[in-house]
Amino acid sequence: MGKIALMIRQIRQNKGIDAPFELTPDTSLREDLGFDSFDLAELTVRIEDEFGIDVFETGIVENVFDICEKLNLK
Amino acid sequence: MRADFIIGERPMSHAEFLEFVNGADCAFRAASPGSLRELAQVLGVALANDCDVSLFDADLGMGFGESGARDLPVAPAGAALENPARFESVEALLSKLKVSKSKISLFTSGTTGKPKRVSHLAAALAGQARAAAEDCVWAFAYNPAHMAGIQVFFQILFGGGAAVDVFGKPAGYARDKILECGVTHISATPTFYRMLAGCGAVFASVRRATLGGERSSEQMCALVARLFPNARVTNVYATTEAGALLASHGEAFRIPEALAGRVKVAGGELLVSASLLGESDCPCAEGGFFATGDLVEWVDEPAGLFRFVSRKDGAINVGGYKVAPEEVEEALNSVSGVIASRVYGRRNSLLGNVLCADVKLADGVSLSERLLRAELSKRLSAFKIPRIINFTAKIKLTRSGKVERR
């Protein structure tokens, strides 16, 4: 989950948001992190570059748990 | 007439050119010249013998065989000449080349699509060369297998002067040759000039600098004016299908009187009359006009002034928004420290495409993705700002030296 956290922090920072954030499996990408579809698309590209998997290809991803599950991360 | 018309590392004199053409017993029906010298050899023999010739990009992998000629690629079969032409003097050879019945087939550079064949009468292209001062030294910066390269070649062959070949060479090499050879004329793509500007030099010897092959903004024209402080800067619009059509001294163009009714703007696109085209595979729409695929917008419609915006087939669909990569590149290139950039879409299941950019920075400059995005947000709508920015040492270019869009 550490790598995902780093990616999320980078996306937030690129938007000018430096505030710390809490990341748990239940953290909602849209609700808690305020990600819009452009942010989510950026996240999928960054994840794909790191893990070789498009996490949105096979369905909806709501929270951090969904990502970890698709990537088989504990 | 000066002895060498190609100078620099692999020079060629007029006498050697004559000797080469007179020594050829096979013509070059298809060739992929990789240098100005090879272009001279291929066209010299073909035109002298009224043979049609097709020029391909060197990287298209044509299988050329041994020819008996010294150093050029030749079609492997079917090219022997029954009665090869022989000339007594350079003047006799040049006179023949000017009225050759050969057709030269070229292939559109295919920045976004599959290349298409276009054929031109060699004599018509040769006829465009203008008499120039004997001391003209050109920097040859275009692909020798493309229209602009052939035009510069004919210019030095028939118009006088010489050229130093810098095509496909690193920017530092081009800088050194321009300074060393005292180049007076240069015609190149905006991308070439951007790379040259990154080398940190000013070229006082250049009297004429021409921009072509890609869209040039006012900012680009100004950069070229700074690189060549003593030069008259001309921005040219040309197509492989019709050759050079429009010229201006900034980003805005006007259709000249001589082309009125044969070049027009319709539906935001530049259209060219079939009467101005070579023979080509490109279909002409109803009414006999060829759609160039180059989109324009009016700067001053009553005055007939317009500028080029993007390629029709080049827009990137990002979540339902259309983004012209040229506009984003222009914004990126205007950020201090950025030398060149390439904007492209990457397939994505959420948005269709995610906008990405490769960015080349000037030596010693350090910029973060965040800073660059913040700069862009002052100039562009949010959906036009690349979400992935890669800092790279090299921008991917086509064989014509344009930013690769595929």
GROMACS .gro file of C-alpha atoms in nm:
model
  480
    1MET     CA    1   0.000   0.000   0.000
    2GLY     CA    2   0.305   0.223   0.048
    3LYS     CA    3   0.354   0.273  -0.324
    4ILE     CA    4  -0.014   0.357  -0.375
    5ALA     CA    5   0.009   0.614  -0.093
    6LEU     CA    6   0.308   0.777  -0.263
    7MET     CA    7   0.120   0.799  -0.593
    8ILE     CA    8  -0.184   0.951  -0.425
    9ARG     CA    9   0.035   1.203  -0.246
   10GLN     CA   10   0.202   1.300  -0.575
   11ILE     CA   11  -0.134   1.350  -0.748
   12ARG     CA   12  -0.256   1.566  -0.459
   13GLN     CA   13   0.065   1.767  -0.454
   14ASN     CA   14   0.049   1.825  -0.830
   15LYS     CA   15  -0.294   1.976  -0.764
   16GLY     CA   16  -0.139   2.201  -0.500
   17ILE     CA   17  -0.276   2.006  -0.201
   18ASP     CA   18  -0.006   1.952   0.059
   19ALA     CA   19  -0.228   1.863   0.355
   20PRO     CA   20  -0.157   1.521   0.507
   21PHE     CA   21  -0.418   1.254   0.453
   22GLU     CA   22  -0.510   0.926   0.614
   23LEU     CA   23  -0.510   0.616   0.401
   24THR     CA   24  -0.695   0.305   0.513
   25PRO     CA   25  -0.849   0.027   0.303
   26ASP     CA   26  -1.184   0.204   0.340
   27THR     CA   27  -1.059   0.543   0.218
   28SER     CA   28  -1.284   0.644  -0.071
   29LEU     CA   29  -1.095   0.787  -0.366
   30ARG     CA   30  -1.372   1.027  -0.462
   31GLU     CA   31  -1.533   1.108  -0.126
   32ASP     CA   32  -1.232   1.118   0.107
   33LEU     CA   33  -0.953   1.217  -0.128
   34GLY     CA   34  -1.165   1.436  -0.355
   35PHE     CA   35  -1.040   1.269  -0.672
   36ASP     CA   36  -1.225   1.352  -0.994
   37SER     CA   37  -1.217   1.132  -1.305
   38PHE     CA   38  -0.899   1.304  -1.429
   39ASP     CA   39  -0.722   1.229  -1.100
   40LEU     CA   40  -0.844   0.870  -1.108
   41ALA     CA   41  -0.724   0.829  -1.466
   42GLU     CA   42  -0.385   0.966  -1.366
   43LEU     CA   43  -0.373   0.720  -1.077
   44THR     CA   44  -0.454   0.426  -1.306
   45VAL     CA   45  -0.174   0.525  -1.543
   46ARG     CA   46   0.074   0.552  -1.257
   47ILE     CA   47  -0.039   0.218  -1.114
   48GLU     CA   48  -0.019   0.059  -1.459
   49ASP     CA   49   0.339   0.183  -1.501
   50GLU     CA   50   0.436   0.035  -1.164
   51PHE     CA   51   0.234  -0.289  -1.161
   52GLY     CA   52   0.140  -0.348  -1.526
   53ILE     CA   53  -0.233  -0.369  -1.441
   54ASP     CA   54  -0.516  -0.132  -1.539
   55VAL     CA   55  -0.722  -0.142  -1.219
   56PHE     CA   56  -1.026   0.023  -1.379
   57GLU     CA   57  -1.041  -0.211  -1.676
   58THR     CA   58  -1.245  -0.476  -1.500
   59GLY     CA   59  -1.496  -0.267  -1.307
   60ILE     CA   60  -1.548   0.019  -1.070
   61VAL     CA   61  -1.289   0.109  -0.811
   62GLU     CA   62  -1.429   0.295  -0.510
   63ASN     CA   63  -1.167   0.274  -0.242
   64VAL     CA   64  -0.810   0.178  -0.161
   65PHE     CA   65  -0.917  -0.177  -0.076
   66ASP     CA   66  -1.048  -0.225  -0.435
   67ILE     CA   67  -0.710  -0.122  -0.576
   68CYS     CA   68  -0.516  -0.349  -0.342
   69GLU     CA   69  -0.745  -0.638  -0.426
   70LYS     CA   70  -0.698  -0.596  -0.801
   71LEU     CA   71  -0.324  -0.578  -0.752
   72ASN     CA   72  -0.321  -0.868  -0.505
   73LEU     CA   73  -0.159  -0.643  -0.245
   74LYS     CA   74  -0.194  -0.709   0.125
   75MET     CA   75   3.048   2.863  -5.999
   76ARG     CA   76   3.215   2.747  -5.677
   77ALA     CA   77   3.391   2.410  -5.682
   78ASP     CA   78   3.200   2.230  -5.405
   79PHE     CA   79   2.824   2.256  -5.382
   80ILE     CA   80   2.817   2.021  -5.085
   81ILE     CA   81   3.062   2.120  -4.814
   82GLY     CA   82   3.142   1.979  -4.472
   83GLU     CA   83   3.227   1.620  -4.388
   84ARG     CA   84   3.132   1.451  -4.715
   85PRO     CA   85   3.175   1.723  -4.977
   86MET     CA   86   3.090   1.700  -5.344
   87SER     CA   87   3.220   1.920  -5.623
   88HIS     CA   88   3.038   1.993  -5.947
   89ALA     CA   89   3.314   1.804  -6.128
   90GLU     CA   90   3.259   1.498  -5.911
   91PHE     CA   91   2.884   1.523  -5.964
   92LEU     CA   92   2.938   1.525  -6.341
   93GLU     CA   93   3.178   1.233  -6.319
   94PHE     CA   94   2.930   1.035  -6.110
   95VAL     CA   95   2.639   1.087  -6.350
   96ASN     CA   96   2.860   1.009  -6.652
   97GLY     CA   97   2.986   0.693  -6.485
   98ALA     CA   98   2.646   0.549  -6.403
   99ASP     CA   99   2.520   0.256  -6.607
  100CYS     CA  100   2.211   0.196  -6.399
  101ALA     CA  101   1.939   0.436  -6.289
  102PHE     CA  102   1.790   0.467  -5.948
  103ARG     CA  103   1.422   0.384  -5.968
  104ALA     CA  104   1.375   0.368  -5.594
  105ALA     CA  105   1.614   0.492  -5.332
  106SER     CA  106   1.633   0.603  -4.976
  107PRO     CA  107   1.893   0.881  -4.966
  108GLY     CA  108   2.018   0.930  -4.614
  109SER     CA  109   2.224   1.239  -4.687
  110LEU     CA  110   2.241   1.535  -4.922
  111ARG     CA  111   2.527   1.369  -5.107
  112GLU     CA  112   2.321   1.056  -5.172
  113LEU     CA  113   2.025   1.266  -5.282
  114ALA     CA  114   2.251   1.438  -5.537
  115GLN     CA  115   2.366   1.100  -5.669
  116VAL     CA  116   2.017   0.951  -5.692
  117LEU     CA  117   1.850   1.251  -5.855
  118GLY     CA  118   2.149   1.333  -6.075
  119VAL     CA  119   2.145   0.995  -6.250
  120ALA     CA  120   1.766   0.956  -6.262
  121LEU     CA  121   1.696   1.304  -6.399
  122ALA     CA  122   1.984   1.294  -6.646
  123ASN     CA  123   1.832   0.978  -6.796
  124ASP     CA  124   1.466   1.086  -6.772
  125CYS     CA  125   1.394   0.798  -6.533
  126ASP     CA  126   1.116   0.817  -6.277
  127VAL     CA  127   1.237   0.776  -5.922
  128SER     CA  128   1.071   0.707  -5.587
  129LEU     CA  129   1.231   0.838  -5.272
  130PHE     CA  130   1.170   0.656  -4.946
  131ASP     CA  131   1.268   0.728  -4.591
  132ALA     CA  132   1.592   0.552  -4.505
  133ASP     CA  133   1.428   0.378  -4.211
  134LEU     CA  134   1.155   0.212  -4.417
  135GLY     CA  135   1.394  -0.076  -4.471
  136MET     CA  136   1.419  -0.091  -4.852
  137GLY     CA  137   1.639  -0.379  -4.957
  138PHE     CA  138   1.907  -0.223  -5.173
  139GLY     CA  139   2.174  -0.427  -5.340
  140GLU     CA  140   2.522  -0.367  -5.476
  141SER     CA  141   2.525  -0.124  -5.763
  142GLY     CA  142   2.878  -0.068  -5.873
  143ALA     CA  143   2.830   0.292  -5.771
  144ARG     CA  144   3.052   0.404  -5.489
  145ASP     CA  145   2.837   0.485  -5.197
  146LEU     CA  146   2.470   0.500  -5.261
  147PRO     CA  147   2.170   0.277  -5.229
  148VAL     CA  148   2.029   0.151  -5.559
  149ALA     CA  149   1.730  -0.058  -5.652
  150PRO     CA  150   1.851  -0.414  -5.690
  151ALA     CA  151   1.691  -0.501  -6.023
  152GLY     CA  152   1.549  -0.360  -6.343
  153ALA     CA  153   1.750  -0.043  -6.334
  154ALA     CA  154   2.016  -0.093  -6.605
  155LEU     CA  155   2.034   0.187  -6.863
  156GLU     CA  156   2.048   0.085  -7.228
  157ASN     CA  157   2.190   0.411  -7.344
  158PRO     CA  158   2.315   0.605  -7.044
  159ALA     CA  159   2.333   0.982  -7.087
  160ARG     CA  160   2.680   1.141  -7.099
  161PHE     CA  161   2.758   1.511  -7.063
  162GLU     CA  162   3.056   1.717  -7.170
  163SER     CA  163   3.032   1.978  -6.901
  164VAL     CA  164   2.867   2.061  -6.571
  165GLU     CA  165   2.664   2.331  -6.749
  166ALA     CA  166   2.532   2.078  -7.001
  167LEU     CA  167   2.435   1.843  -6.721
  168LEU     CA  168   2.256   2.113  -6.522
  169SER     CA  169   2.069   2.231  -6.832
  170LYS     CA  170   1.948   1.876  -6.890
  171LEU     CA  171   1.843   1.825  -6.526
  172LYS     CA  172   1.632   2.141  -6.539
  173VAL     CA  173   1.420   2.008  -6.825
  174SER     CA  174   1.422   1.641  -6.728
  175LYS     CA  175   1.105   1.444  -6.801
  176SER     CA  176   1.150   1.241  -6.479
  177LYS     CA  177   0.883   1.221  -6.217
  178ILE     CA  178   0.985   1.219  -5.854
  179SER     CA  179   0.755   1.022  -5.624
  180LEU     CA  180   0.754   1.112  -5.259
  181PHE     CA  181   0.563   0.994  -4.961
  182THR     CA  182   0.382   1.227  -4.723
  183SER     CA  183   0.555   1.218  -4.392
  184GLY     CA  184   0.260   1.047  -4.224
  185THR     CA  185   0.287   1.238  -3.897
  186THR     CA  186  -0.045   1.093  -3.792
  187GLY     CA  187  -0.135   0.834  -4.054
  188LYS     CA  188  -0.013   0.603  -4.327
  189PRO     CA  189   0.220   0.775  -4.577
  190LYS     CA  190   0.067   0.848  -4.921
  191ARG     CA  191   0.246   0.863  -5.255
  192VAL     CA  192   0.268   1.193  -5.443
  193SER     CA  193   0.446   1.239  -5.778
  194HIS     CA  194   0.587   1.563  -5.914
  195LEU     CA  195   0.751   1.651  -6.243
  196ALA     CA  196   1.117   1.704  -6.161
  197ALA     CA  197   1.133   1.998  -6.402
  198ALA     CA  198   0.849   2.173  -6.219
  199LEU     CA  199   1.031   2.142  -5.886
  200ALA     CA  200   1.361   2.247  -6.043
  201GLY     CA  201   1.188   2.551  -6.192
  202GLN     CA  202   1.113   2.681  -5.841
  203ALA     CA  203   1.484   2.739  -5.768
  204ARG     CA  204   1.573   3.107  -5.757
  205ALA     CA  205   1.903   3.261  -5.860
  206ALA     CA  206   2.097   3.341  -5.543
  207ALA     CA  207   2.429   3.498  -5.451
  208GLU     CA  208   2.736   3.285  -5.511
  209ASP     CA  209   2.841   3.312  -5.146
  210CYS     CA  210   2.518   3.153  -5.015
  211VAL     CA  211   2.584   2.869  -4.775
  212TRP     CA  212   2.282   2.664  -4.678
  213ALA     CA  213   2.243   2.446  -4.375
  214PHE     CA  214   2.066   2.139  -4.512
  215ALA     CA  215   1.834   2.042  -4.228
  216TYR     CA  216   1.548   1.853  -4.392
  217ASN     CA  217   1.507   1.485  -4.470
  218PRO     CA  218   1.659   1.431  -4.818
  219ALA     CA  219   1.372   1.197  -4.908
  220HIS     CA  220   1.110   1.465  -4.844
  221MET     CA  221   0.980   1.760  -5.043
  222ALA     CA  222   1.156   2.033  -4.844
  223GLY     CA  223   1.491   1.853  -4.873
  224ILE     CA  224   1.456   1.824  -5.252
  225GLN     CA  225   1.363   2.190  -5.280
  226VAL     CA  226   1.675   2.297  -5.091
  227PHE     CA  227   1.885   2.062  -5.306
  228PHE     CA  228   1.750   2.212  -5.629
  229GLN     CA  229   1.805   2.557  -5.487
  230ILE     CA  230   2.177   2.499  -5.433
  231LEU     CA  231   2.218   2.306  -5.758
  232PHE     CA  232   2.045   2.559  -5.983
  233GLY     CA  233   2.042   2.875  -5.773
  234GLY     CA  234   2.412   2.867  -5.683
  235GLY     CA  235   2.587   2.847  -5.351
  236ALA     CA  236   2.662   2.544  -5.136
  237ALA     CA  237   2.516   2.347  -4.848
  238VAL     CA  238   2.644   2.177  -4.538
  239ASP     CA  239   2.445   1.869  -4.436
  240VAL     CA  240   2.318   1.880  -4.078
  241PHE     CA  241   2.009   1.663  -4.123
  242GLY     CA  242   1.958   1.405  -3.850
  243LYS     CA  243   2.268   1.522  -3.662
  244PRO     CA  244   2.273   1.628  -3.296
  245ALA     CA  245   2.200   1.997  -3.232
  246GLY     CA  246   2.557   2.058  -3.113
  247TYR     CA  247   2.691   1.933  -3.448
  248ALA     CA  248   2.453   2.161  -3.636
  249ARG     CA  249   2.560   2.457  -3.421
  250ASP     CA  250   2.931   2.390  -3.490
  251LYS     CA  251   2.879   2.352  -3.867
  252ILE     CA  252   2.665   2.664  -3.897
  253LEU     CA  253   2.935   2.865  -3.720
  254GLU     CA  254   3.231   2.696  -3.893
  255CYS     CA  255   3.089   2.716  -4.247
  256GLY     CA  256   2.944   3.066  -4.207
  257VAL     CA  257   2.595   2.951  -4.303
  258THR     CA  258   2.390   3.230  -4.463
  259HIS     CA  259   2.062   3.045  -4.534
  260ILE     CA  260   1.875   2.795  -4.325
  261SER     CA  261   1.536   2.632  -4.361
  262ALA     CA  262   1.419   2.390  -4.094
  263THR     CA  263   1.135   2.280  -3.871
  264PRO     CA  264   1.047   2.469  -3.550
  265THR     CA  265   1.158   2.160  -3.359
  266PHE     CA  266   1.505   2.187  -3.517
  267TYR     CA  267   1.532   2.553  -3.414
  268ARG     CA  268   1.419   2.474  -3.061
  269MET     CA  269   1.693   2.213  -3.026
  270LEU     CA  270   1.947   2.455  -3.175
  271ALA     CA  271   1.838   2.726  -2.931
  272GLY     CA  272   1.915   2.483  -2.649
  273CYS     CA  273   2.283   2.488  -2.754
  274GLY     CA  274   2.324   2.846  -2.642
  275ALA     CA  275   2.462   3.020  -2.950
  276VAL     CA  276   2.366   3.311  -3.175
  277PHE     CA  277   2.432   3.289  -3.548
  278ALA     CA  278   2.526   3.625  -3.692
  279SER     CA  279   2.619   3.496  -4.040
  280VAL     CA  280   2.266   3.381  -4.126
  281ARG     CA  281   2.080   3.621  -4.357
  282ARG     CA  282   1.768   3.414  -4.423
  283ALA     CA  283   1.597   3.177  -4.181
  284THR     CA  284   1.288   2.988  -4.290
  285LEU     CA  285   1.048   2.791  -4.075
  286GLY     CA  286   0.851   2.508  -4.230
  287GLY     CA  287   0.703   2.165  -4.182
  288GLU     CA  288   0.516   2.238  -3.860
  289ARG     CA  289   0.302   2.516  -3.727
  290SER     CA  290   0.501   2.814  -3.594
  291SER     CA  291   0.363   3.052  -3.334
  292GLU     CA  292   0.463   3.420  -3.296
  293GLN     CA  293   0.675   3.307  -3.004
  294MET     CA  294   0.855   3.055  -3.231
  295CYS     CA  295   0.919   3.320  -3.498
  296ALA     CA  296   1.059   3.546  -3.224
  297LEU     CA  297   1.288   3.268  -3.101
  298VAL     CA  298   1.425   3.224  -3.455
  299ALA     CA  299   1.474   3.601  -3.486
  300ARG     CA  300   1.682   3.592  -3.164
  301LEU     CA  301   1.888   3.295  -3.287
  302PHE     CA  302   1.964   3.471  -3.616
  303PRO     CA  303   1.973   3.843  -3.533
  304ASN     CA  304   2.072   3.948  -3.887
  305ALA     CA  305   1.828   3.725  -4.070
  306ARG     CA  306   1.501   3.787  -4.244
  307VAL     CA  307   1.268   3.528  -4.088
  308THR     CA  308   1.005   3.365  -4.309
  309ASN     CA  309   0.738   3.123  -4.203
  310VAL     CA  310   0.637   2.891  -4.487
  311TYR     CA  311   0.333   2.670  -4.526
  312ALA     CA  312   0.398   2.380  -4.763
  313THR     CA  313   0.251   2.039  -4.831
  314THR     CA  314   0.405   1.735  -4.998
  315GLU     CA  315   0.108   1.740  -5.235
  316ALA     CA  316   0.148   2.100  -5.353
  317GLY     CA  317   0.489   2.225  -5.240
  318ALA     CA  318   0.534   2.567  -5.078
  319LEU     CA  319   0.206   2.761  -5.089
  320LEU     CA  320   0.205   3.041  -4.834
  321ALA     CA  321   0.470   3.259  -4.671
  322SER     CA  322   0.461   3.518  -4.395
  323HIS     CA  323   0.689   3.682  -4.142
  324GLY     CA  324   0.490   3.571  -3.839
  325GLU     CA  325   0.232   3.311  -3.745
  326ALA     CA  326  -0.053   3.465  -3.950
  327PHE     CA  327  -0.088   3.391  -4.321
  328ARG     CA  328  -0.286   3.547  -4.604
  329ILE     CA  329  -0.372   3.377  -4.933
  330PRO     CA  330  -0.178   3.568  -5.201
  331GLU     CA  331  -0.352   3.721  -5.502
  332ALA     CA  332  -0.193   3.464  -5.734
  333LEU     CA  333  -0.360   3.179  -5.546
  334ALA     CA  334  -0.700   3.342  -5.494
  335GLY     CA  335  -0.974   3.088  -5.561
  336ARG     CA  336  -0.725   2.802  -5.565
  337VAL     CA  337  -0.644   2.802  -5.194
  338LYS     CA  338  -0.927   2.872  -4.952
  339VAL     CA  339  -1.046   2.834  -4.597
  340ALA     CA  340  -1.370   2.640  -4.551
  341GLY     CA  341  -1.511   2.493  -4.233
  342GLY     CA  342  -1.200   2.600  -4.046
  343GLU     CA  343  -0.973   2.396  -4.274
  344LEU     CA  344  -0.733   2.495  -4.550
  345LEU     CA  345  -0.834   2.357  -4.891
  346VAL     CA  346  -0.611   2.344  -5.199
  347SER     CA  347  -0.733   2.320  -5.559
  348ALA     CA  348  -0.648   1.996  -5.740
  349SER     CA  349  -0.484   2.214  -6.008
  350LEU     CA  350  -0.201   2.290  -5.763
  351LEU     CA  351  -0.131   1.928  -5.671
  352GLY     CA  352   0.110   1.676  -5.811
  353GLU     CA  353  -0.030   1.336  -5.910
  354SER     CA  354  -0.122   1.175  -5.585
  355ASP     CA  355  -0.307   0.895  -5.411
  356CYS     CA  356  -0.483   1.160  -5.205
  357PRO     CA  357  -0.851   1.181  -5.287
  358CYS     CA  358  -0.997   1.518  -5.383
  359ALA     CA  359  -1.332   1.608  -5.238
  360GLU     CA  360  -1.616   1.727  -5.458
  361GLY     CA  361  -1.545   2.059  -5.623
  362GLY     CA  362  -1.186   1.966  -5.699
  363PHE     CA  363  -1.038   2.076  -5.368
  364PHE     CA  364  -0.799   1.874  -5.156
  365ALA     CA  365  -0.857   1.895  -4.782
  366THR     CA  366  -0.515   1.949  -4.626
  367GLY     CA  367  -0.627   1.839  -4.279
  368ASP     CA  368  -0.470   2.159  -4.143
  369LEU     CA  369  -0.714   2.347  -3.922
  370VAL     CA  370  -0.699   2.725  -3.914
  371GLU     CA  371  -0.861   3.007  -3.720
  372TRP     CA  372  -0.915   3.365  -3.829
  373VAL     CA  373  -0.692   3.631  -3.680
  374ASP     CA  374  -0.864   3.903  -3.883
  375GLU     CA  375  -1.124   3.759  -4.118
  376PRO     CA  376  -1.206   4.076  -4.317
  377ALA     CA  377  -0.832   4.119  -4.380
  378GLY     CA  378  -0.802   3.750  -4.477
  379LEU     CA  379  -0.549   3.679  -4.202
  380PHE     CA  380  -0.553   3.336  -4.042
  381ARG     CA  381  -0.324   3.112  -3.841
  382PHE     CA  382  -0.280   2.736  -3.827
  383VAL     CA  383  -0.411   2.571  -3.512
  384SER     CA  384  -0.369   2.195  -3.541
  385ARG     CA  385  -0.410   1.888  -3.755
  386LYS     CA  386  -0.767   1.773  -3.812
  387ASP     CA  387  -0.684   1.413  -3.727
  388GLY     CA  388  -0.448   1.504  -3.444
  389ALA     CA  389  -0.693   1.601  -3.167
  390ILE     CA  390  -0.675   1.386  -2.855
  391ASN     CA  391  -1.006   1.295  -2.691
  392VAL     CA  392  -0.970   1.328  -2.316
  393GLY     CA  393  -1.290   1.242  -2.132
  394GLY     CA  394  -1.499   1.390  -2.412
  395TYR     CA  395  -1.287   1.705  -2.448
  396LYS     CA  396  -1.083   1.755  -2.766
  397VAL     CA  397  -0.725   1.863  -2.705
  398ALA     CA  398  -0.493   1.990  -2.980
  399PRO     CA  399  -0.144   1.869  -2.880
  400GLU     CA  400   0.012   2.164  -3.062
  401GLU     CA  401  -0.157   2.411  -2.827
  402VAL     CA  402  -0.033   2.230  -2.517
  403GLU     CA  403   0.319   2.200  -2.661
  404GLU     CA  404   0.321   2.572  -2.732
  405ALA     CA  405   0.227   2.644  -2.370
  406LEU     CA  406   0.494   2.401  -2.243
  407ASN     CA  407   0.761   2.542  -2.473
  408SER     CA  408   0.688   2.893  -2.349
  409VAL     CA  409   0.786   2.800  -1.992
  410SER     CA  410   1.135   2.925  -1.915
  411GLY     CA  411   1.383   2.636  -1.917
  412VAL     CA  412   1.182   2.413  -2.152
  413ILE     CA  413   1.352   2.346  -2.485
  414ALA     CA  414   1.099   2.120  -2.654
  415SER     CA  415   0.804   1.900  -2.575
  416ARG     CA  416   0.583   1.631  -2.718
  417VAL     CA  417   0.222   1.590  -2.608
  418TYR     CA  418   0.033   1.268  -2.674
  419GLY     CA  419  -0.258   1.061  -2.549
  420ARG     CA  420  -0.227   0.732  -2.369
  421ARG     CA  421  -0.520   0.491  -2.390
  422ASN     CA  422  -0.711   0.478  -2.066
  423SER     CA  423  -1.023   0.289  -1.960
  424LEU     CA  424  -1.164   0.586  -1.765
  425LEU     CA  425  -1.115   0.886  -1.994
  426GLY     CA  426  -1.042   0.731  -2.332
  427ASN     CA  427  -0.703   0.898  -2.318
  428VAL     CA  428  -0.483   1.047  -2.050
  429LEU     CA  429  -0.281   1.345  -2.168
  430CYS     CA  430   0.094   1.286  -2.137
  431ALA     CA  431   0.395   1.503  -2.218
  432ASP     CA  432   0.764   1.439  -2.276
  433VAL     CA  433   0.961   1.750  -2.189
  434LYS     CA  434   1.322   1.831  -2.269
  435LEU     CA  435   1.477   2.089  -2.038
  436ALA     CA  436   1.775   2.314  -2.107
  437ASP     CA  437   2.108   2.199  -1.963
  438GLY     CA  438   2.135   2.276  -1.593
  439VAL     CA  439   1.763   2.354  -1.556
  440SER     CA  440   1.560   2.167  -1.298
  441LEU     CA  441   1.180   2.188  -1.299
  442SER     CA  442   0.933   1.973  -1.108
  443GLU     CA  443   0.615   1.828  -1.253
  444ARG     CA  444   0.422   2.033  -1.001
  445LEU     CA  445   0.585   2.362  -1.100
  446LEU     CA  446   0.533   2.293  -1.467
  447ARG     CA  447   0.166   2.212  -1.412
  448ALA     CA  448   0.124   2.529  -1.208
  449GLU     CA  449   0.272   2.730  -1.497
  450LEU     CA  450   0.042   2.557  -1.745
  451SER     CA  451  -0.264   2.627  -1.531
  452LYS     CA  452  -0.206   3.000  -1.593
  453ARG     CA  453  -0.239   2.944  -1.968
  454LEU     CA  454  -0.459   2.639  -2.027
  455SER     CA  455  -0.792   2.493  -1.915
  456ALA     CA  456  -0.751   2.212  -1.662
  457PHE     CA  457  -0.837   1.935  -1.911
  458LYS     CA  458  -0.553   2.049  -2.139
  459ILE     CA  459  -0.287   2.007  -1.872
  460PRO     CA  460  -0.092   1.680  -1.913
  461ARG     CA  461  -0.144   1.447  -1.618
  462ILE     CA  462   0.180   1.259  -1.676
  463ILE     CA  463   0.494   1.462  -1.746
  464ASN     CA  464   0.818   1.280  -1.826
  465PHE     CA  465   1.142   1.473  -1.829
  466THR     CA  466   1.350   1.333  -2.111
  467ALA     CA  467   1.679   1.398  -2.287
  468LYS     CA  468   1.531   1.337  -2.632
  469ILE     CA  469   1.198   1.422  -2.793
  470LYS     CA  470   1.063   1.157  -3.031
  471LEU     CA  471   1.069   1.298  -3.385
  472THR     CA  472   0.958   1.175  -3.726
  473ARG     CA  473   1.210   1.135  -4.007
  474SER     CA  474   1.118   1.486  -4.122
  475GLY     CA  475   1.223   1.629  -3.789
  476LYS     CA  476   0.870   1.697  -3.672
  477VAL     CA  477   0.728   1.597  -3.337
  478GLU     CA  478   0.606   1.236  -3.366
  479ARG     CA  479   0.229   1.212  -3.320
  480ARG     CA  480   0.156   0.843  -3.368
   0.00000   0.00000   0.00000
